[in-house]
Amino acid sequence: MAANDAGNGVDAVSGGLILPFYLAGESGDTALIRGRLASVGLPATTILQRHQYPAAVASLQAEALAIAACLSTFMKFDGVFTLQAKGDAFVKTLFADVTSAGALRGYAAFDETASVPVADDVVAAMPASVPALLGSGYAAFTVDQGTENGRYQGIVELDGDTLSDAAMAWFANSEQVDSHIVASAAERDGTWTATALMLQRVASDGGAAGTAQQKEIHDDVWHTAKTLLQSVRRDELVDPDLGAEALVFRLFNSLRPHVAPAHPVADQCRCSPQKVETVLAQMAPQDLGDLVAESGKIEVTCEFCKIQRDFDPESLMGEGGTSTRH
Ligand SMILES: [Zn+2]
């Protein structure tokens, strides 16, 4: 059985993947540009099936899942990478996170009393509009390794047209390396395709030692690669019949792409009965009492995977020795 460096925890059968590749240009085999293509249509499909989002929100969510997956593999970390956006328009919260092992999840909260601001035919034609759906607000990108010093976050204002613009703004702030990302998602017959494709210039190790000629070659390759990436058509990005490798070679063939083994990405929540019970057990008895449903149980639904779990309030309160009886 082949090992992979994405860790063990996700089931590759569920279909998502992140394909690492690099572009060498005419230099030979030296990586001048690092690339990642995240294709998460199948996990996005099962995630979105559990939520009844309007098409515009579903499309935004699918893009967020693809972008989070794509960005996560540009960093070395052992934990969770999160993309979260807060808006003041139709969509209030957009959330996507992915573990270093490839477990992907997400949810969106939107104003269910308002009419959807983007028509379905517009949704089908272009990447999700940040100004129309989220309005003003911010996007936060967080790496959390579960240790005291293992958490860092970058925040950017939502002042571009797309989520890709927000991701690029964050990368420009944090990495100081030329990067470019495009993303799109589309649904056909209930199945989503969701793709994010990113290039990042490899910091030239030449520095002072690099010759002017080498720098010129690097600049030239970056310019060409970025132009090719910007030229990718939306229908190519969301073509369910075009494999990840095929797309990379189609786009960047002139720059000698080299691909590495893909990382699997799966629809996989991280909630558990124990985690919910721990949270409930820390609540005051009165607050717990307010949560009791008509069934007499405390019903907790995970906002990511929509699994509902029922807890017996008596036993929860009893554990803390503060059981109240009527
Ligand atoms: Zn869950």
PDB file of C-alpha atoms and ligand atoms in Angstrom, residues 269 271 302 305, ligand 1:
ATOM      1  CA  CYS A 269     -16.067  16.216  10.116  1.00  0.00           C
ATOM      2  CA  CYS A 271     -17.113  16.357  15.743  1.00  0.00           C
ATOM      3  CA  CYS A 302     -23.236  19.889  14.255  1.00  0.00           C
ATOM      4  CA  CYS A 305     -21.975  17.751   9.139  1.00  0.00           C
TER       5      CYS A 305
HETATM    6 ZN    ZN B   1     -19.852  17.332  12.576  1.00  0.00          ZN
END
